[in-house]
Structure formats: C-alpha cells, structure tokens
C-alpha cells in the first residue's frame, strides 16, 4: 500500500474515496411520487341528491370546487318570472291511470294511449325500465306526466322528475381539462343521467354577464316569430306586453348548479341532451336532460357535445382547443 495515499485523521488511517465511486455505490434513490388526498368531500350535494356525490382528486392539491351553490332545480330571474305567466298556461293532464293495461305498463302507470305521451306523436317515451325509447330521442321535445295527472309517481312517463338515480363522482382530470364527472356504476343505454341546472336568465341578462359565459346553455325552444326586439329589454315595444314577446332563455350554472355543471365536452360523447317538458306546455321552459347515448361502464367519464356555434351573424367566434382525446376529435369545442 502506498503510504502517500493514506491520510491520518484523529489517529486513524483512512483511504480517500473518489467522488465518482461514492456516487456510483451510494446513489440516493429518488423520492416516491407524492400521494394526494383522494376523497376531498363525501358529498358535494350536501345531501340534496338521493345518492352522495363525492369529490375525488388524485392529481394535484387543488381544493374542493365550492365556488357555487348546489341546487336541484333552476332559479328563475325576475325578468323570466315576469315574462312567463304560469297562471295563464294550459297544461295537459292525462286521466288514464285506470285505463292502462297492467300487463304492459305496470301498476299506476300510463300506457301508449296516454295524452301526455301522445304529444310526442307516437305514444310511449320510455320503456318499462325507464330508459328512453331511442326512436323518439331525436324529436324536438318530449313530455312527461305531471302533478295534475291521475297516474302515480311510479308511472313509466315520469323519469326526469325523479332526479338522479345513478351513482356519480366529481373528479380531477389528468389531462388538463379541470374537473369532470364519472359514473360509479354501469349505466345502460337510454338511461336518464341528470339535468343541466342553474340560473334561468333571459338572453339580455346573459349578455350582461359576458365574458363569464363558460357555463351557459341556451334551452329556449319558443316561437322565433315572437322574439323580443333587441331594443325591447324591460319595456313594451310596438304594443307588445312582457307576456306577448319572447326572448331566448339561457341556463347559467356558474353561481348555482348541480353535478352536471362539471361534465366536460367530448367530440364523441356518451350523453345526449334531450329537452323534456314537465307540468308545462310552454316550450320556452324545457328541462335540459342528459341520457346515456350508449352503454357506459363503471369508471367512465360522462361527457356531452357542447356544440358551440362557430359564427354569429357572420362573425367568426374564437375557437377553444379541445382536449377530449377522441379519435374523431374536431380539434375545437365548436
């Protein structure tokens, strides 16, 4: 051993180790990946839904999205309440609760001859399992039995009004799309999933809220010929009263909403938007309802096509990039 390679430290002979050898023999292993709290909240609806809706984040440290009030029905603005006079509306009430065939429809349920169901043109809207009959899904609007009907709450024509029945969760997506909604159980094709709920505003009220329009959904199916002139606002124009003219209605889920406000866009969605009327024939006030457009497996994200307009009066709108990841992705939300 070469004495010149030894060092005397506190009376002990030590051989200096090369730094490269230290790094090679005693390399510190990388720290394990950080684990984030999975369930942030047991029920974001705070008991307002029949089944709890947990909030799950396994991606980062973003807290619970509690920048809104959870509601189960639309909140109408003052202008909407003035424009829609429910005391003057005519509602069709069926009286077929005791004329149905027990074998085909079930106890307390209406059949194909129900006055409410016949409003869609060919009778039954839902099958015996409460799933939408897909040949009627493409119709402009559907009708359910209401409070004035003689049938019971078990009627096959009462589906949307029963509320959410499938177990869902709000979760943080891993590809930068923010929060989303996933199912915690299998959902068969045609099943009702949920409604788009929020503040029901007139189009002029919605315009004043822009650019905060990320949660807008126009639901009005009223008569285009009776649209309110742009300069009408809250006063009478050309002899028309508030109840005579119509203005497009918009649902804004930014401040008030339910679990469906978190549902993301997809160019190949598994939900279809259907307009359903309950206790009213005023087509300005449909319930924006989502149904499964195919069989959805447990753990899948629930998505729908936002179908944004690309032009308004010839002006091209800004196009937001789409990150849905579908093989048929259009590239934008338009």
Short mmCIF file of C-alpha atoms in Angstrom, two decimals:
data_model
loop_
_atom_site.label_atom_id
_atom_site.label_comp_id
_atom_site.label_asym_id
_atom_site.label_seq_id
_atom_site.Cartn_x
_atom_site.Cartn_y
_atom_site.Cartn_z
CA UNK A 1 0.00 0.00 0.00
CA UNK A 2 1.37 3.40 -0.95
CA UNK A 3 1.74 5.46 2.26
CA UNK A 4 1.28 8.64 0.28
CA UNK A 5 -2.31 7.65 -0.45
CA UNK A 6 -3.19 7.41 3.24
CA UNK A 7 -4.35 10.26 5.48
CA UNK A 8 -4.02 10.48 9.23
CA UNK A 9 -7.26 11.75 10.83
CA UNK A 10 -7.66 11.55 14.60
CA UNK A 11 -5.11 8.78 14.72
CA UNK A 12 -6.89 6.61 12.14
CA UNK A 13 -5.56 5.85 8.70
CA UNK A 14 -8.25 6.44 6.03
CA UNK A 15 -8.17 5.94 2.28
CA UNK A 16 -9.86 8.82 0.38
CA UNK A 17 -12.71 7.54 -1.85
CA UNK A 18 -13.03 9.09 -5.28
CA UNK A 19 -16.22 11.14 -5.61
CA UNK A 20 -17.27 9.14 -8.68
CA UNK A 21 -17.16 5.94 -6.66
CA UNK A 22 -19.36 7.45 -3.97
CA UNK A 23 -21.98 8.47 -6.47
CA UNK A 24 -21.93 5.06 -8.09
CA UNK A 25 -22.05 2.95 -4.94
CA UNK A 26 -24.21 5.10 -2.68
CA UNK A 27 -26.66 6.77 -5.11
CA UNK A 28 -29.68 8.11 -3.21
CA UNK A 29 -32.94 6.63 -4.63
CA UNK A 30 -35.48 9.17 -5.98
CA UNK A 31 -38.28 10.11 -3.62
CA UNK A 32 -41.55 8.22 -4.11
CA UNK A 33 -44.26 10.07 -6.07
CA UNK A 34 -46.33 12.39 -3.93
CA UNK A 35 -49.69 10.96 -2.96
CA UNK A 36 -52.60 13.35 -2.82
CA UNK A 37 -55.70 13.09 -0.75
CA UNK A 38 -58.19 11.10 -2.84
CA UNK A 39 -61.63 11.95 -1.43
CA UNK A 40 -61.90 15.67 -0.67
CA UNK A 41 -65.61 15.61 0.12
CA UNK A 42 -68.03 12.77 0.74
CA UNK A 43 -70.98 14.54 -0.88
CA UNK A 44 -70.77 17.78 -2.84
CA UNK A 45 -74.58 17.96 -2.95
CA UNK A 46 -74.70 18.15 0.87
CA UNK A 47 -77.49 15.59 0.99
CA UNK A 48 -79.64 17.25 -1.67
CA UNK A 49 -79.40 14.26 -4.00
CA UNK A 50 -80.70 10.78 -3.28
CA UNK A 51 -77.16 9.38 -3.51
CA UNK A 52 -73.96 11.08 -2.29
CA UNK A 53 -71.63 12.59 -4.93
CA UNK A 54 -68.03 12.53 -3.66
CA UNK A 55 -65.24 14.84 -4.88
CA UNK A 56 -62.03 13.00 -5.79
CA UNK A 57 -58.61 14.49 -6.56
CA UNK A 58 -55.64 12.18 -7.09
CA UNK A 59 -53.83 14.58 -9.42
CA UNK A 60 -52.80 17.70 -7.51
CA UNK A 61 -53.59 19.85 -4.49
CA UNK A 62 -56.50 21.85 -5.94
CA UNK A 63 -59.20 22.15 -3.26
CA UNK A 64 -62.91 21.36 -3.45
CA UNK A 65 -64.67 23.35 -6.21
CA UNK A 66 -67.09 25.15 -3.90
CA UNK A 67 -67.43 28.38 -5.85
CA UNK A 68 -71.14 27.72 -6.45
CA UNK A 69 -74.34 26.80 -4.58
CA UNK A 70 -75.66 23.28 -5.20
CA UNK A 71 -79.33 23.32 -6.25
CA UNK A 72 -81.73 20.71 -7.63
CA UNK A 73 -83.89 22.99 -9.74
CA UNK A 74 -83.47 26.09 -11.87
CA UNK A 75 -83.59 29.51 -10.21
CA UNK A 76 -85.57 31.93 -12.35
CA UNK A 77 -84.55 35.56 -12.61
CA UNK A 78 -87.07 38.35 -12.04
CA UNK A 79 -87.30 39.05 -15.77
CA UNK A 80 -88.02 35.40 -16.52
CA UNK A 81 -90.78 35.29 -13.90
CA UNK A 82 -92.31 38.40 -15.46
CA UNK A 83 -92.06 37.01 -18.97
CA UNK A 84 -93.57 33.61 -18.08
CA UNK A 85 -97.02 33.93 -16.50
CA UNK A 86 -97.74 30.40 -15.29
CA UNK A 87 -101.23 31.35 -14.12
CA UNK A 88 -102.28 31.69 -17.78
CA UNK A 89 -100.63 28.50 -19.02
CA UNK A 90 -102.60 25.47 -20.11
CA UNK A 91 -101.23 22.10 -19.05
CA UNK A 92 -102.37 18.77 -20.45
CA UNK A 93 -103.37 16.37 -17.69
CA UNK A 94 -103.91 12.71 -18.53
CA UNK A 95 -106.71 10.73 -16.91
CA UNK A 96 -105.55 7.29 -17.99
CA UNK A 97 -104.37 5.90 -14.65
CA UNK A 98 -107.24 3.40 -14.55
CA UNK A 99 -107.42 2.65 -18.26
CA UNK A 100 -103.98 1.15 -18.73
CA UNK A 101 -103.10 -2.46 -19.21
CA UNK A 102 -101.45 -3.75 -16.04
CA UNK A 103 -99.57 -6.37 -18.04
CA UNK A 104 -97.97 -3.90 -20.45
CA UNK A 105 -97.47 -0.78 -18.36
CA UNK A 106 -97.35 -1.78 -14.70
CA UNK A 107 -99.42 -0.74 -11.70
CA UNK A 108 -100.11 3.00 -11.53
CA UNK A 109 -98.53 3.61 -14.93
CA UNK A 110 -99.89 5.08 -18.14
CA UNK A 111 -99.68 3.26 -21.43
CA UNK A 112 -99.23 4.17 -25.09
CA UNK A 113 -102.62 5.92 -25.15
CA UNK A 114 -101.57 8.48 -22.52
CA UNK A 115 -102.41 12.06 -23.54
CA UNK A 116 -99.03 13.27 -22.29
CA UNK A 117 -97.09 10.62 -24.21
CA UNK A 118 -99.12 11.20 -27.39
CA UNK A 119 -97.80 14.76 -27.54
CA UNK A 120 -94.56 13.36 -28.99
CA UNK A 121 -96.56 11.81 -31.81
CA UNK A 122 -96.34 8.06 -31.27
CA UNK A 123 -97.10 7.22 -27.67
CA UNK A 124 -94.54 5.71 -25.31
CA UNK A 125 -91.45 7.77 -24.48
CA UNK A 126 -89.75 5.36 -22.06
CA UNK A 127 -89.62 1.57 -21.87
CA UNK A 128 -90.53 -0.50 -18.82
CA UNK A 129 -87.05 0.12 -17.29
CA UNK A 130 -87.36 3.91 -17.51
CA UNK A 131 -84.99 4.16 -20.48
CA UNK A 132 -85.77 6.48 -23.34
CA UNK A 133 -87.02 4.80 -26.48
CA UNK A 134 -84.28 5.89 -28.86
CA UNK A 135 -86.51 6.47 -31.88
CA UNK A 136 -88.17 9.35 -30.00
CA UNK A 137 -84.91 10.82 -28.66
CA UNK A 138 -84.29 12.81 -31.83
CA UNK A 139 -87.63 14.59 -31.53
CA UNK A 140 -87.60 18.30 -30.79
CA UNK A 141 -89.15 17.94 -27.36
CA UNK A 142 -90.63 15.23 -25.09
CA UNK A 143 -93.39 15.35 -22.47
CA UNK A 144 -93.76 13.61 -19.12
CA UNK A 145 -96.82 13.21 -16.92
CA UNK A 146 -97.12 15.93 -14.28
CA UNK A 147 -98.65 16.87 -10.95
CA UNK A 148 -102.16 17.14 -12.38
CA UNK A 149 -102.17 13.67 -13.92
CA UNK A 150 -104.05 10.79 -12.34
CA UNK A 151 -101.15 8.34 -12.52
CA UNK A 152 -98.80 7.61 -9.63
CA UNK A 153 -95.13 8.54 -9.25
CA UNK A 154 -94.30 5.04 -10.50
CA UNK A 155 -95.65 5.89 -13.95
CA UNK A 156 -93.29 4.97 -16.77
CA UNK A 157 -93.74 8.50 -18.14
CA UNK A 158 -92.13 10.03 -15.04
CA UNK A 159 -88.35 9.69 -15.29
CA UNK A 160 -86.58 13.06 -15.36
CA UNK A 161 -88.69 14.40 -12.49
CA UNK A 162 -87.46 11.63 -10.18
CA UNK A 163 -83.98 13.09 -10.26
CA UNK A 164 -80.54 11.47 -10.31
CA UNK A 165 -80.59 7.74 -9.55
CA UNK A 166 -77.14 6.61 -10.73
CA UNK A 167 -74.05 6.94 -8.53
CA UNK A 168 -71.58 9.56 -9.77
CA UNK A 169 -68.49 11.42 -8.59
CA UNK A 170 -66.74 14.70 -9.39
CA UNK A 171 -63.06 14.07 -10.13
CA UNK A 172 -59.96 15.97 -11.25
CA UNK A 173 -58.91 15.01 -14.78
CA UNK A 174 -55.30 14.15 -15.60
CA UNK A 175 -55.05 15.87 -18.98
CA UNK A 176 -55.64 19.49 -18.02
CA UNK A 177 -59.42 19.60 -18.55
CA UNK A 178 -60.13 20.60 -14.96
CA UNK A 179 -62.89 18.80 -13.07
CA UNK A 180 -65.11 16.17 -14.63
CA UNK A 181 -67.89 13.72 -13.78
CA UNK A 182 -67.56 9.95 -13.81
CA UNK A 183 -70.03 7.18 -13.15
CA UNK A 184 -69.51 4.80 -10.24
CA UNK A 185 -71.74 2.12 -11.74
CA UNK A 186 -72.71 0.78 -15.15
CA UNK A 187 -75.33 2.92 -16.93
CA UNK A 188 -77.36 1.20 -19.68
CA UNK A 189 -78.07 2.99 -22.95
CA UNK A 190 -81.12 5.24 -22.78
CA UNK A 191 -80.96 5.77 -19.01
CA UNK A 192 -81.55 9.22 -17.56
CA UNK A 193 -78.35 10.62 -16.01
CA UNK A 194 -79.10 14.18 -14.88
CA UNK A 195 -80.31 17.68 -15.76
CA UNK A 196 -78.34 20.81 -16.56
CA UNK A 197 -79.40 23.18 -13.78
CA UNK A 198 -78.58 26.76 -12.85
CA UNK A 199 -79.94 30.28 -13.07
CA UNK A 200 -82.57 30.70 -15.77
CA UNK A 201 -81.89 34.05 -17.47
CA UNK A 202 -83.17 36.00 -20.43
CA UNK A 203 -80.74 36.40 -23.30
CA UNK A 204 -80.24 40.09 -22.47
CA UNK A 205 -79.38 39.21 -18.85
CA UNK A 206 -76.93 36.57 -20.06
CA UNK A 207 -75.27 39.06 -22.41
CA UNK A 208 -74.55 41.37 -19.49
CA UNK A 209 -72.66 38.57 -17.73
CA UNK A 210 -70.19 38.01 -20.55
CA UNK A 211 -67.33 37.16 -20.76
CA UNK A 212 -68.26 34.88 -17.81
CA UNK A 213 -70.19 32.56 -20.12
CA UNK A 214 -68.36 29.27 -19.59
CA UNK A 215 -71.45 27.64 -18.07
CA UNK A 216 -74.12 28.97 -20.48
CA UNK A 217 -76.64 26.67 -22.14
CA UNK A 218 -79.47 28.02 -24.29
CA UNK A 219 -82.58 25.90 -23.71
CA UNK A 220 -85.38 28.02 -25.18
CA UNK A 221 -87.43 26.29 -27.90
CA UNK A 222 -90.06 29.03 -28.20
CA UNK A 223 -91.57 30.71 -31.25
CA UNK A 224 -88.92 32.58 -33.26
CA UNK A 225 -91.58 34.94 -34.69
CA UNK A 226 -92.34 36.28 -31.24
CA UNK A 227 -88.76 37.05 -30.27
CA UNK A 228 -88.26 40.28 -28.41
CA UNK A 229 -86.60 43.05 -30.46
CA UNK A 230 -83.04 43.78 -29.35
CA UNK A 231 -84.01 47.20 -28.01
CA UNK A 232 -87.02 45.92 -26.02
CA UNK A 233 -85.34 44.90 -22.77
CA UNK A 234 -87.79 45.57 -19.92
CA UNK A 235 -90.30 47.84 -21.65
CA UNK A 236 -93.14 47.40 -24.11
CA UNK A 237 -92.27 47.68 -27.77
CA UNK A 238 -94.71 48.01 -30.68
CA UNK A 239 -97.66 47.44 -28.38
CA UNK A 240 -96.38 44.12 -27.02
CA UNK A 241 -96.51 43.48 -23.29
CA UNK A 242 -93.98 41.47 -21.31
CA UNK A 243 -96.07 38.30 -21.75
CA UNK A 244 -96.58 38.85 -25.50
CA UNK A 245 -92.97 38.85 -26.66
CA UNK A 246 -90.42 36.14 -26.19
CA UNK A 247 -86.70 36.33 -25.55
CA UNK A 248 -84.32 33.35 -25.72
CA UNK A 249 -83.65 31.82 -22.30
CA UNK A 250 -80.26 30.68 -21.03
CA UNK A 251 -79.18 28.49 -18.10
CA UNK A 252 -76.07 29.76 -16.30
CA UNK A 253 -74.50 27.18 -13.96
CA UNK A 254 -71.61 29.32 -12.74
CA UNK A 255 -73.16 30.53 -9.44
CA UNK A 256 -75.87 27.92 -8.95
CA UNK A 257 -75.85 24.41 -10.35
CA UNK A 258 -75.64 20.68 -9.78
CA UNK A 259 -73.19 17.87 -10.59
CA UNK A 260 -73.73 18.19 -14.36
CA UNK A 261 -72.05 21.61 -14.39
CA UNK A 262 -68.77 19.66 -14.18
CA UNK A 263 -69.46 17.42 -17.21
CA UNK A 264 -66.82 18.00 -19.87
CA UNK A 265 -67.11 18.26 -23.64
CA UNK A 266 -66.28 15.41 -26.00
CA UNK A 267 -66.46 15.16 -29.77
CA UNK A 268 -67.57 11.54 -29.22
CA UNK A 269 -69.76 11.88 -26.10
CA UNK A 270 -71.65 9.21 -24.19
CA UNK A 271 -74.51 11.54 -23.19
CA UNK A 272 -77.25 13.04 -25.36
CA UNK A 273 -79.09 16.27 -24.50
CA UNK A 274 -82.88 15.93 -24.65
CA UNK A 275 -85.46 18.65 -23.90
CA UNK A 276 -88.24 17.37 -21.63
CA UNK A 277 -91.41 19.19 -20.59
CA UNK A 278 -92.95 18.60 -17.13
CA UNK A 279 -96.09 20.35 -15.81
CA UNK A 280 -95.99 22.86 -18.66
CA UNK A 281 -96.51 23.19 -22.40
CA UNK A 282 -94.51 26.42 -22.59
CA UNK A 283 -91.63 25.40 -24.84
CA UNK A 284 -89.52 28.25 -23.52
CA UNK A 285 -89.07 26.23 -20.32
CA UNK A 286 -87.86 22.71 -21.16
CA UNK A 287 -85.76 20.65 -18.76
CA UNK A 288 -82.30 20.18 -20.31
CA UNK A 289 -81.87 16.45 -19.62
CA UNK A 290 -78.98 14.09 -20.30
CA UNK A 291 -79.50 10.45 -21.31
CA UNK A 292 -76.90 7.77 -21.94
CA UNK A 293 -76.37 7.51 -25.71
CA UNK A 294 -74.66 4.13 -25.30
CA UNK A 295 -73.86 1.63 -22.57
CA UNK A 296 -71.48 3.35 -20.13
CA UNK A 297 -69.15 1.31 -17.96
CA UNK A 298 -68.30 1.96 -14.33
CA UNK A 299 -65.43 4.45 -14.01
CA UNK A 300 -66.05 6.15 -17.37
CA UNK A 301 -66.15 9.92 -17.61
CA UNK A 302 -69.56 11.36 -18.53
CA UNK A 303 -69.33 13.80 -21.45
CA UNK A 304 -71.58 15.64 -23.88
CA UNK A 305 -71.05 17.67 -27.04
CA UNK A 306 -71.09 21.39 -26.21
CA UNK A 307 -71.76 22.06 -29.90
CA UNK A 308 -70.69 25.70 -29.67
CA UNK A 309 -71.65 27.98 -32.53
CA UNK A 310 -68.83 28.91 -34.89
CA UNK A 311 -70.46 32.07 -36.23
CA UNK A 312 -72.92 34.66 -35.03
CA UNK A 313 -74.32 36.97 -37.70
CA UNK A 314 -71.35 36.23 -39.95
CA UNK A 315 -68.70 36.89 -37.29
CA UNK A 316 -66.31 34.02 -36.54
CA UNK A 317 -66.12 33.21 -32.83
CA UNK A 318 -62.89 32.44 -31.05
CA UNK A 319 -62.28 28.68 -31.02
CA UNK A 320 -61.24 26.96 -27.80
CA UNK A 321 -58.96 23.97 -28.30
CA UNK A 322 -60.47 20.58 -27.50
CA UNK A 323 -58.58 18.04 -25.37
CA UNK A 324 -61.18 15.24 -25.36
CA UNK A 325 -58.71 12.77 -26.91
CA UNK A 326 -61.35 11.13 -29.11
CA UNK A 327 -60.17 9.57 -32.40
CA UNK A 328 -62.77 11.77 -34.15
CA UNK A 329 -61.86 14.94 -32.22
CA UNK A 330 -62.70 18.09 -34.18
CA UNK A 331 -59.82 19.97 -32.55
CA UNK A 332 -62.02 22.68 -31.05
CA UNK A 333 -65.18 22.89 -28.94
CA UNK A 334 -67.05 24.27 -31.96
#
